[in-house]
Amino acid sequence: MALSRLSSRSNGIIRPFSAAFSRLISTDTTPITIETSLPFTAHLCDPPSRSVESSSQELLDFFRTMALMRRMEIAADSLYKAKLIRGFCHLYDGQEAVAIGMEAAITKKDAIITAYRDHCIFLGRGGSLHEVFSELMGRQAGCSKGKGGSMHFYKKESSFYGGHGIVGAQVPLGCGIAFAQKYNKEEAVTFAMYGDGAANQGQLFEALNISALWDLPAILVCENNHYGMGTAEWRAAKSPSYYKRGDYVPGLKVDGMDAFAVKQACKFAKDHALEKGPIILEMDTYRYHGHSMSDPGSTYRTRDEISGVRQERDPIERIKKLVLSHDLATEKELKDMEKEIRKEVDDAIAKAKDCPMPEPSELFTNVYVKGFGTESFGPDRKEVKAALP
Amino acid sequence: MSSIIHGAGAATALSTFNPVDSKKLVSPSRTNLSVRSQRYIVAGSDASKKKKSFGSGLRVGHSQKLIANAAVATKEADTSASTGHELLLFEALQEGLEEEMDRDANVCVMGEDVGHYGGSYKVTKGLADKFGDLRVLDTPICENAFTGMGIGAAMTGLRPVIEGMNMGFLLLAFNQISNNCGMLHYTSGGQFTIPVVIRGPGGVGRQLGAEHSQRLESYFQSIPGIQMVACSTPYNAKGLMKAAIRSENPVILFEHVLLYNLKEKIPDEEYICNLEEAEMVRPGEHITILTYSRMRYHVMQAAKTLVNKGYDPEVIDIRSLKPFDLHTIGNSVKKTHRVLIVEECMRTGGIGASLTAAINENFHDYLDAPVVCLSSQDVPTPYAGTLEEWTVVQPAQIVTAVEQLCQ
């Protein structure tokens, strides 16, 4: 029954050898082995195997969560155009496989830190749609109380450290988190993510040097979507082999549009980092939108290129094909799932729109730990003067 | 473990201080040294009478009475000075750091040459042997990265003390200090606290050259979310170091290259100085002189001359550069109605400039004369000794300014 769909697959997924014929969508954990589409390229280490252990539940989970992420980003696009989201909004659609694959390989004790393209990673770390949309629209219920915005999502309980506007600066922070993990003997690792544009920042090499010197469990993940805003990677980097740039630090190049390759690589990296110290992962991925909502994304690349990647390498399509070929769901069931997701996202947006803006007094809270000002009183010690100094 | 939190600080009168030669900073006569009292009530508390015009009415007799008051305060407090131990300022910093590292395993030190070398100014001497390489970390030369790492570690709960070998080097880490250190608590909606201490020596030294004589407090003062303090005596150095480490906010502790060898007797028992409080160095009636760090000693030198000429300056070491202790400063302004600020920052955009604005905004009605601010010249610090001396404020200029203000 499953074999009838094989003809529609064109991207070389090798026929699975244990087909799960069950149609139960949610709880089947029968193991499935999936081959990654491309081999890994390694630098100073042995690449992991191309066969990834998975299960039908995981496959469907992947599909569902990635579809949710995609839908969320597209909804954010409309909200931005409706001027409900202002400022900078950097969308992640196309790159969902990186967030999903990484989450599948690690626990919530492992830390992730990234730059400003953080909506989907926040979601992957356990954030809710309501928090995302509220924060994007600057409402009270946002994950940073509306004071951070698109570029400042954080979730302390899930070890998600943000959310940073100045690219490159999050990598030393990430190495510091890895240092703390080693200091406290936590057996956890930190994934410090950055893009191909930020890969040219000097502080990355500084941080990498220290991490390698002190054997910190830091994993540097370069999400190479081939464009640093408007500058293609070949115009910005003399050596576009970002996984080799660690020189003395091992690296691995991964097909970032294949969630299973990402999962395998992250698992491999975690084991490596805990034993031997830092490692660099380069995720070869692509973003469909421009750099941010202010960038049309078509002045420095052709529309053919974008649609070409969408046809051949789209991460959700890949998972969809896998699901269908393993007979885990029918086309209709998947479409229904997508409709459900769409509704979920619309509901979350509606709920976030109803949420109030932050109180004026919130302007001064959280500047210091005790609110605002470390108690600078007026001259008669009676009124607290918020204006400092 | 009893811990005494002292409100106001010491009134240190270094009678034979010679500003030119820092080697002679050890005061030979200890009898004048008054140790802090518990709650320092401003001597001459007839501020309530609010005599607005001192104008031409400078009465020499009045000032003599006040000095006598100060002497009385000295003698009272002197009984507590019998216990305690004498040490140099860098040793006081080290003691504070060591005590905090003993107390809390999360405190660690990172910086260049802080470990095996013992610190370029010996502040971290011996700590690496005692606490090991994981708690006293020798970093490579990459201020941007290791400051970032300290901040990242602080996000998880560690309490790093980050040393800039010279404060000027921290300019390379400005992005980390401004954006991450200062702002993360706010942009994360309060989820993360950054309890770091960033410390190091700054200020104009002995012909160290322009790039090694920088005063970074003026550059950092606008960063929201941080606190800045400047220590000036062994007593407040240790107290402020401990308070800074225990504070949940990021604190930048400014030390001065020339003050590391100051000697003073400090209490044996544990104490902490209040981070936001200014220190009353010398109470007075005629004019308020606000200063911090090394300029405190120039001011005290000038104060000696002024007292001989019949003036009675009130000297306050503001200590807390961000936020300003407007309470202490305000009380003083209400009493004396004249303010002179003496600082080592540049004229443009320095701490003095902000303080002048703050005083004018808040205490305008109490001022009899415009606020005068003496700062360093807006030049890169030259190498030649004579030129360097003219870059910073000297006691003679302070005396002249007070005389002009008090006319």
mmCIF file with all atom_site columns, N, CA, C and O in Angstrom, chain A residues 85-116:
data_model
loop_
_atom_site.group_PDB
_atom_site.id
_atom_site.type_symbol
_atom_site.label_atom_id
_atom_site.label_alt_id
_atom_site.label_comp_id
_atom_site.label_asym_id
_atom_site.label_entity_id
_atom_site.label_seq_id
_atom_site.pdbx_PDB_ins_code
_atom_site.Cartn_x
_atom_site.Cartn_y
_atom_site.Cartn_z
_atom_site.occupancy
_atom_site.B_iso_or_equiv
_atom_site.pdbx_formal_charge
_atom_site.auth_seq_id
_atom_site.auth_comp_id
_atom_site.auth_asym_id
_atom_site.auth_atom_id
_atom_site.pdbx_PDB_model_num
ATOM 1   N N  . ILE A 1 85  ? 2.670  44.797 13.816 1.00 0.00 ? 85  ILE A N  1
ATOM 2   C CA . ILE A 1 85  ? 4.041  44.542 14.271 1.00 0.00 ? 85  ILE A CA 1
ATOM 3   C C  . ILE A 1 85  ? 4.898  45.633 13.641 1.00 0.00 ? 85  ILE A C  1
ATOM 4   O O  . ILE A 1 85  ? 4.784  45.900 12.449 1.00 0.00 ? 85  ILE A O  1
ATOM 5   N N  . ARG A 1 86  ? 5.716  46.292 14.478 1.00 0.00 ? 86  ARG A N  1
ATOM 6   C CA . ARG A 1 86  ? 6.525  47.388 13.946 1.00 0.00 ? 86  ARG A CA 1
ATOM 7   C C  . ARG A 1 86  ? 8.006  47.082 14.122 1.00 0.00 ? 86  ARG A C  1
ATOM 8   O O  . ARG A 1 86  ? 8.380  46.096 14.751 1.00 0.00 ? 86  ARG A O  1
ATOM 9   N N  . GLY A 1 87  ? 8.785  47.971 13.589 1.00 0.00 ? 87  GLY A N  1
ATOM 10  C CA . GLY A 1 87  ? 10.223 47.844 13.810 1.00 0.00 ? 87  GLY A CA 1
ATOM 11  C C  . GLY A 1 87  ? 10.806 46.771 12.908 1.00 0.00 ? 87  GLY A C  1
ATOM 12  O O  . GLY A 1 87  ? 10.531 46.713 11.729 1.00 0.00 ? 87  GLY A O  1
ATOM 13  N N  . PHE A 1 88  ? 11.611 45.921 13.490 1.00 0.00 ? 88  PHE A N  1
ATOM 14  C CA . PHE A 1 88  ? 12.250 44.880 12.705 1.00 0.00 ? 88  PHE A CA 1
ATOM 15  C C  . PHE A 1 88  ? 11.582 43.547 12.973 1.00 0.00 ? 88  PHE A C  1
ATOM 16  O O  . PHE A 1 88  ? 11.270 43.217 14.100 1.00 0.00 ? 88  PHE A O  1
ATOM 17  N N  . CYS A 1 89  ? 11.362 42.795 11.907 1.00 0.00 ? 89  CYS A N  1
ATOM 18  C CA . CYS A 1 89  ? 10.743 41.480 12.068 1.00 0.00 ? 89  CYS A CA 1
ATOM 19  C C  . CYS A 1 89  ? 11.459 40.525 11.127 1.00 0.00 ? 89  CYS A C  1
ATOM 20  O O  . CYS A 1 89  ? 11.356 40.635 9.910  1.00 0.00 ? 89  CYS A O  1
ATOM 21  N N  . HIS A 1 90  ? 12.214 39.607 11.690 1.00 0.00 ? 90  HIS A N  1
ATOM 22  C CA . HIS A 1 90  ? 13.017 38.700 10.877 1.00 0.00 ? 90  HIS A CA 1
ATOM 23  C C  . HIS A 1 90  ? 12.369 37.324 10.880 1.00 0.00 ? 90  HIS A C  1
ATOM 24  O O  . HIS A 1 90  ? 12.218 36.715 11.928 1.00 0.00 ? 90  HIS A O  1
ATOM 25  N N  . LEU A 1 91  ? 11.985 36.860 9.703  1.00 0.00 ? 91  LEU A N  1
ATOM 26  C CA . LEU A 1 91  ? 11.197 35.634 9.637  1.00 0.00 ? 91  LEU A CA 1
ATOM 27  C C  . LEU A 1 91  ? 12.038 34.426 9.282  1.00 0.00 ? 91  LEU A C  1
ATOM 28  O O  . LEU A 1 91  ? 13.017 34.516 8.536  1.00 0.00 ? 91  LEU A O  1
ATOM 29  N N  . TYR A 1 92  ? 11.587 33.314 9.806  1.00 0.00 ? 92  TYR A N  1
ATOM 30  C CA . TYR A 1 92  ? 12.399 32.095 9.798  1.00 0.00 ? 92  TYR A CA 1
ATOM 31  C C  . TYR A 1 92  ? 11.908 31.060 8.794  1.00 0.00 ? 92  TYR A C  1
ATOM 32  O O  . TYR A 1 92  ? 12.417 29.952 8.732  1.00 0.00 ? 92  TYR A O  1
ATOM 33  N N  . ASP A 1 93  ? 10.893 31.418 7.986  1.00 0.00 ? 93  ASP A N  1
ATOM 34  C CA . ASP A 1 93  ? 10.318 30.334 7.176  1.00 0.00 ? 93  ASP A CA 1
ATOM 35  C C  . ASP A 1 93  ? 11.313 29.876 6.124  1.00 0.00 ? 93  ASP A C  1
ATOM 36  O O  . ASP A 1 93  ? 11.944 30.657 5.451  1.00 0.00 ? 93  ASP A O  1
ATOM 37  N N  . GLY A 1 94  ? 11.397 28.582 6.006  1.00 0.00 ? 94  GLY A N  1
ATOM 38  C CA . GLY A 1 94  ? 12.419 27.952 5.175  1.00 0.00 ? 94  GLY A CA 1
ATOM 39  C C  . GLY A 1 94  ? 13.464 27.280 6.037  1.00 0.00 ? 94  GLY A C  1
ATOM 40  O O  . GLY A 1 94  ? 14.059 26.278 5.653  1.00 0.00 ? 94  GLY A O  1
ATOM 41  N N  . GLN A 1 95  ? 13.684 27.836 7.200  1.00 0.00 ? 95  GLN A N  1
ATOM 42  C CA . GLN A 1 95  ? 14.744 27.313 8.068  1.00 0.00 ? 95  GLN A CA 1
ATOM 43  C C  . GLN A 1 95  ? 14.203 26.454 9.203  1.00 0.00 ? 95  GLN A C  1
ATOM 44  O O  . GLN A 1 95  ? 14.951 26.091 10.104 1.00 0.00 ? 95  GLN A O  1
ATOM 45  N N  . GLU A 1 96  ? 12.897 26.117 9.152  1.00 0.00 ? 96  GLU A N  1
ATOM 46  C CA . GLU A 1 96  ? 12.302 25.424 10.300 1.00 0.00 ? 96  GLU A CA 1
ATOM 47  C C  . GLU A 1 96  ? 13.014 24.123 10.678 1.00 0.00 ? 96  GLU A C  1
ATOM 48  O O  . GLU A 1 96  ? 13.003 23.728 11.838 1.00 0.00 ? 96  GLU A O  1
ATOM 49  N N  . ALA A 1 97  ? 13.583 23.470 9.693  1.00 0.00 ? 97  ALA A N  1
ATOM 50  C CA . ALA A 1 97  ? 14.191 22.159 9.981  1.00 0.00 ? 97  ALA A CA 1
ATOM 51  C C  . ALA A 1 97  ? 15.298 22.274 11.019 1.00 0.00 ? 97  ALA A C  1
ATOM 52  O O  . ALA A 1 97  ? 15.517 21.350 11.814 1.00 0.00 ? 97  ALA A O  1
ATOM 53  N N  . VAL A 1 98  ? 15.988 23.394 11.021 1.00 0.00 ? 98  VAL A N  1
ATOM 54  C CA . VAL A 1 98  ? 17.087 23.552 11.985 1.00 0.00 ? 98  VAL A CA 1
ATOM 55  C C  . VAL A 1 98  ? 16.537 23.578 13.399 1.00 0.00 ? 98  VAL A C  1
ATOM 56  O O  . VAL A 1 98  ? 17.012 22.881 14.296 1.00 0.00 ? 98  VAL A O  1
ATOM 57  N N  . ALA A 1 99  ? 15.477 24.383 13.606 1.00 0.00 ? 99  ALA A N  1
ATOM 58  C CA . ALA A 1 99  ? 14.917 24.492 14.957 1.00 0.00 ? 99  ALA A CA 1
ATOM 59  C C  . ALA A 1 99  ? 14.370 23.148 15.420 1.00 0.00 ? 99  ALA A C  1
ATOM 60  O O  . ALA A 1 99  ? 14.598 22.712 16.541 1.00 0.00 ? 99  ALA A O  1
ATOM 61  N N  . ILE A 1 100 ? 13.626 22.501 14.534 1.00 0.00 ? 100 ILE A N  1
ATOM 62  C CA . ILE A 1 100 ? 12.986 21.233 14.884 1.00 0.00 ? 100 ILE A CA 1
ATOM 63  C C  . ILE A 1 100 ? 14.006 20.120 15.141 1.00 0.00 ? 100 ILE A C  1
ATOM 64  O O  . ILE A 1 100 ? 13.936 19.398 16.129 1.00 0.00 ? 100 ILE A O  1
ATOM 65  N N  . GLY A 1 101 ? 14.935 19.990 14.212 1.00 0.00 ? 101 GLY A N  1
ATOM 66  C CA . GLY A 1 101 ? 15.915 18.910 14.354 1.00 0.00 ? 101 GLY A CA 1
ATOM 67  C C  . GLY A 1 101 ? 16.725 19.078 15.628 1.00 0.00 ? 101 GLY A C  1
ATOM 68  O O  . GLY A 1 101 ? 17.015 18.117 16.341 1.00 0.00 ? 101 GLY A O  1
ATOM 69  N N  . MET A 1 102 ? 17.068 20.332 15.937 1.00 0.00 ? 102 MET A N  1
ATOM 70  C CA . MET A 1 102 ? 17.864 20.576 17.133 1.00 0.00 ? 102 MET A CA 1
ATOM 71  C C  . MET A 1 102 ? 17.087 20.177 18.373 1.00 0.00 ? 102 MET A C  1
ATOM 72  O O  . MET A 1 102 ? 17.599 19.500 19.259 1.00 0.00 ? 102 MET A O  1
ATOM 73  N N  . GLU A 1 103 ? 15.809 20.600 18.446 1.00 0.00 ? 103 GLU A N  1
ATOM 74  C CA . GLU A 1 103 ? 15.010 20.281 19.631 1.00 0.00 ? 103 GLU A CA 1
ATOM 75  C C  . GLU A 1 103 ? 14.912 18.785 19.831 1.00 0.00 ? 103 GLU A C  1
ATOM 76  O O  . GLU A 1 103 ? 14.924 18.292 20.957 1.00 0.00 ? 103 GLU A O  1
ATOM 77  N N  . ALA A 1 104 ? 14.797 18.054 18.702 1.00 0.00 ? 104 ALA A N  1
ATOM 78  C CA . ALA A 1 104 ? 14.620 16.605 18.824 1.00 0.00 ? 104 ALA A CA 1
ATOM 79  C C  . ALA A 1 104 ? 15.848 15.932 19.402 1.00 0.00 ? 104 ALA A C  1
ATOM 80  O O  . ALA A 1 104 ? 15.770 14.848 19.965 1.00 0.00 ? 104 ALA A O  1
ATOM 81  N N  . ALA A 1 105 ? 16.985 16.567 19.276 1.00 0.00 ? 105 ALA A N  1
ATOM 82  C CA . ALA A 1 105 ? 18.225 15.908 19.711 1.00 0.00 ? 105 ALA A CA 1
ATOM 83  C C  . ALA A 1 105 ? 18.623 16.243 21.132 1.00 0.00 ? 105 ALA A C  1
ATOM 84  O O  . ALA A 1 105 ? 19.531 15.635 21.679 1.00 0.00 ? 105 ALA A O  1
ATOM 85  N N  . ILE A 1 106 ? 18.001 17.265 21.725 1.00 0.00 ? 106 ILE A N  1
ATOM 86  C CA . ILE A 1 106 ? 18.500 17.741 23.015 1.00 0.00 ? 106 ILE A CA 1
ATOM 87  C C  . ILE A 1 106 ? 17.375 17.805 24.044 1.00 0.00 ? 106 ILE A C  1
ATOM 88  O O  . ILE A 1 106 ? 16.235 17.527 23.758 1.00 0.00 ? 106 ILE A O  1
ATOM 89  N N  . THR A 1 107 ? 17.746 18.199 25.277 1.00 0.00 ? 107 THR A N  1
ATOM 90  C CA . THR A 1 107 ? 16.755 18.358 26.344 1.00 0.00 ? 107 THR A CA 1
ATOM 91  C C  . THR A 1 107 ? 16.610 19.830 26.671 1.00 0.00 ? 107 THR A C  1
ATOM 92  O O  . THR A 1 107 ? 17.345 20.667 26.164 1.00 0.00 ? 107 THR A O  1
ATOM 93  N N  . LYS A 1 108 ? 15.670 20.123 27.571 1.00 0.00 ? 108 LYS A N  1
ATOM 94  C CA . LYS A 1 108 ? 15.491 21.510 27.943 1.00 0.00 ? 108 LYS A CA 1
ATOM 95  C C  . LYS A 1 108 ? 16.593 22.010 28.860 1.00 0.00 ? 108 LYS A C  1
ATOM 96  O O  . LYS A 1 108 ? 16.662 23.192 29.181 1.00 0.00 ? 108 LYS A O  1
ATOM 97  N N  . LYS A 1 109 ? 17.474 21.130 29.304 1.00 0.00 ? 109 LYS A N  1
ATOM 98  C CA . LYS A 1 109 ? 18.589 21.592 30.125 1.00 0.00 ? 109 LYS A CA 1
ATOM 99  C C  . LYS A 1 109 ? 19.723 22.117 29.249 1.00 0.00 ? 109 LYS A C  1
ATOM 100 O O  . LYS A 1 109 ? 20.555 22.902 29.704 1.00 0.00 ? 109 LYS A O  1
ATOM 101 N N  . ASP A 1 110 ? 19.740 21.660 28.014 1.00 0.00 ? 110 ASP A N  1
ATOM 102 C CA . ASP A 1 110 ? 20.742 22.213 27.098 1.00 0.00 ? 110 ASP A CA 1
ATOM 103 C C  . ASP A 1 110 ? 20.288 23.600 26.699 1.00 0.00 ? 110 ASP A C  1
ATOM 104 O O  . ASP A 1 110 ? 19.107 23.847 26.508 1.00 0.00 ? 110 ASP A O  1
ATOM 105 N N  . ALA A 1 111 ? 21.226 24.490 26.569 1.00 0.00 ? 111 ALA A N  1
ATOM 106 C CA . ALA A 1 111 ? 20.864 25.880 26.310 1.00 0.00 ? 111 ALA A CA 1
ATOM 107 C C  . ALA A 1 111 ? 20.957 26.194 24.825 1.00 0.00 ? 111 ALA A C  1
ATOM 108 O O  . ALA A 1 111 ? 21.799 25.648 24.117 1.00 0.00 ? 111 ALA A O  1
ATOM 109 N N  . ILE A 1 112 ? 20.084 27.083 24.383 1.00 0.00 ? 112 ILE A N  1
ATOM 110 C CA . ILE A 1 112 ? 20.186 27.594 23.015 1.00 0.00 ? 112 ILE A CA 1
ATOM 111 C C  . ILE A 1 112 ? 20.226 29.114 23.100 1.00 0.00 ? 112 ILE A C  1
ATOM 112 O O  . ILE A 1 112 ? 19.489 29.720 23.875 1.00 0.00 ? 112 ILE A O  1
ATOM 113 N N  . ILE A 1 113 ? 21.094 29.692 22.301 1.00 0.00 ? 113 ILE A N  1
ATOM 114 C CA . ILE A 1 113 ? 21.112 31.150 22.223 1.00 0.00 ? 113 ILE A CA 1
ATOM 115 C C  . ILE A 1 113 ? 21.284 31.497 20.757 1.00 0.00 ? 113 ILE A C  1
ATOM 116 O O  . ILE A 1 113 ? 22.010 30.833 20.020 1.00 0.00 ? 113 ILE A O  1
ATOM 117 N N  . THR A 1 114 ? 20.536 32.482 20.316 1.00 0.00 ? 114 THR A N  1
ATOM 118 C CA . THR A 1 114 ? 20.598 32.815 18.900 1.00 0.00 ? 114 THR A CA 1
ATOM 119 C C  . THR A 1 114 ? 20.503 34.323 18.738 1.00 0.00 ? 114 THR A C  1
ATOM 120 O O  . THR A 1 114 ? 20.467 35.063 19.715 1.00 0.00 ? 114 THR A O  1
ATOM 121 N N  . ALA A 1 115 ? 20.466 34.756 17.470 1.00 0.00 ? 115 ALA A N  1
ATOM 122 C CA . ALA A 1 115 ? 20.399 36.197 17.231 1.00 0.00 ? 115 ALA A CA 1
ATOM 123 C C  . ALA A 1 115 ? 18.929 36.605 17.107 1.00 0.00 ? 115 ALA A C  1
ATOM 124 O O  . ALA A 1 115 ? 18.087 36.167 17.850 1.00 0.00 ? 115 ALA A O  1
ATOM 125 N N  . TYR A 1 116 ? 18.585 37.382 16.119 1.00 0.00 ? 116 TYR A N  1
ATOM 126 C CA . TYR A 1 116 ? 17.238 37.944 16.124 1.00 0.00 ? 116 TYR A CA 1
ATOM 127 C C  . TYR A 1 116 ? 16.201 37.119 15.379 1.00 0.00 ? 116 TYR A C  1
ATOM 128 O O  . TYR A 1 116 ? 15.032 37.440 15.399 1.00 0.00 ? 116 TYR A O  1
#
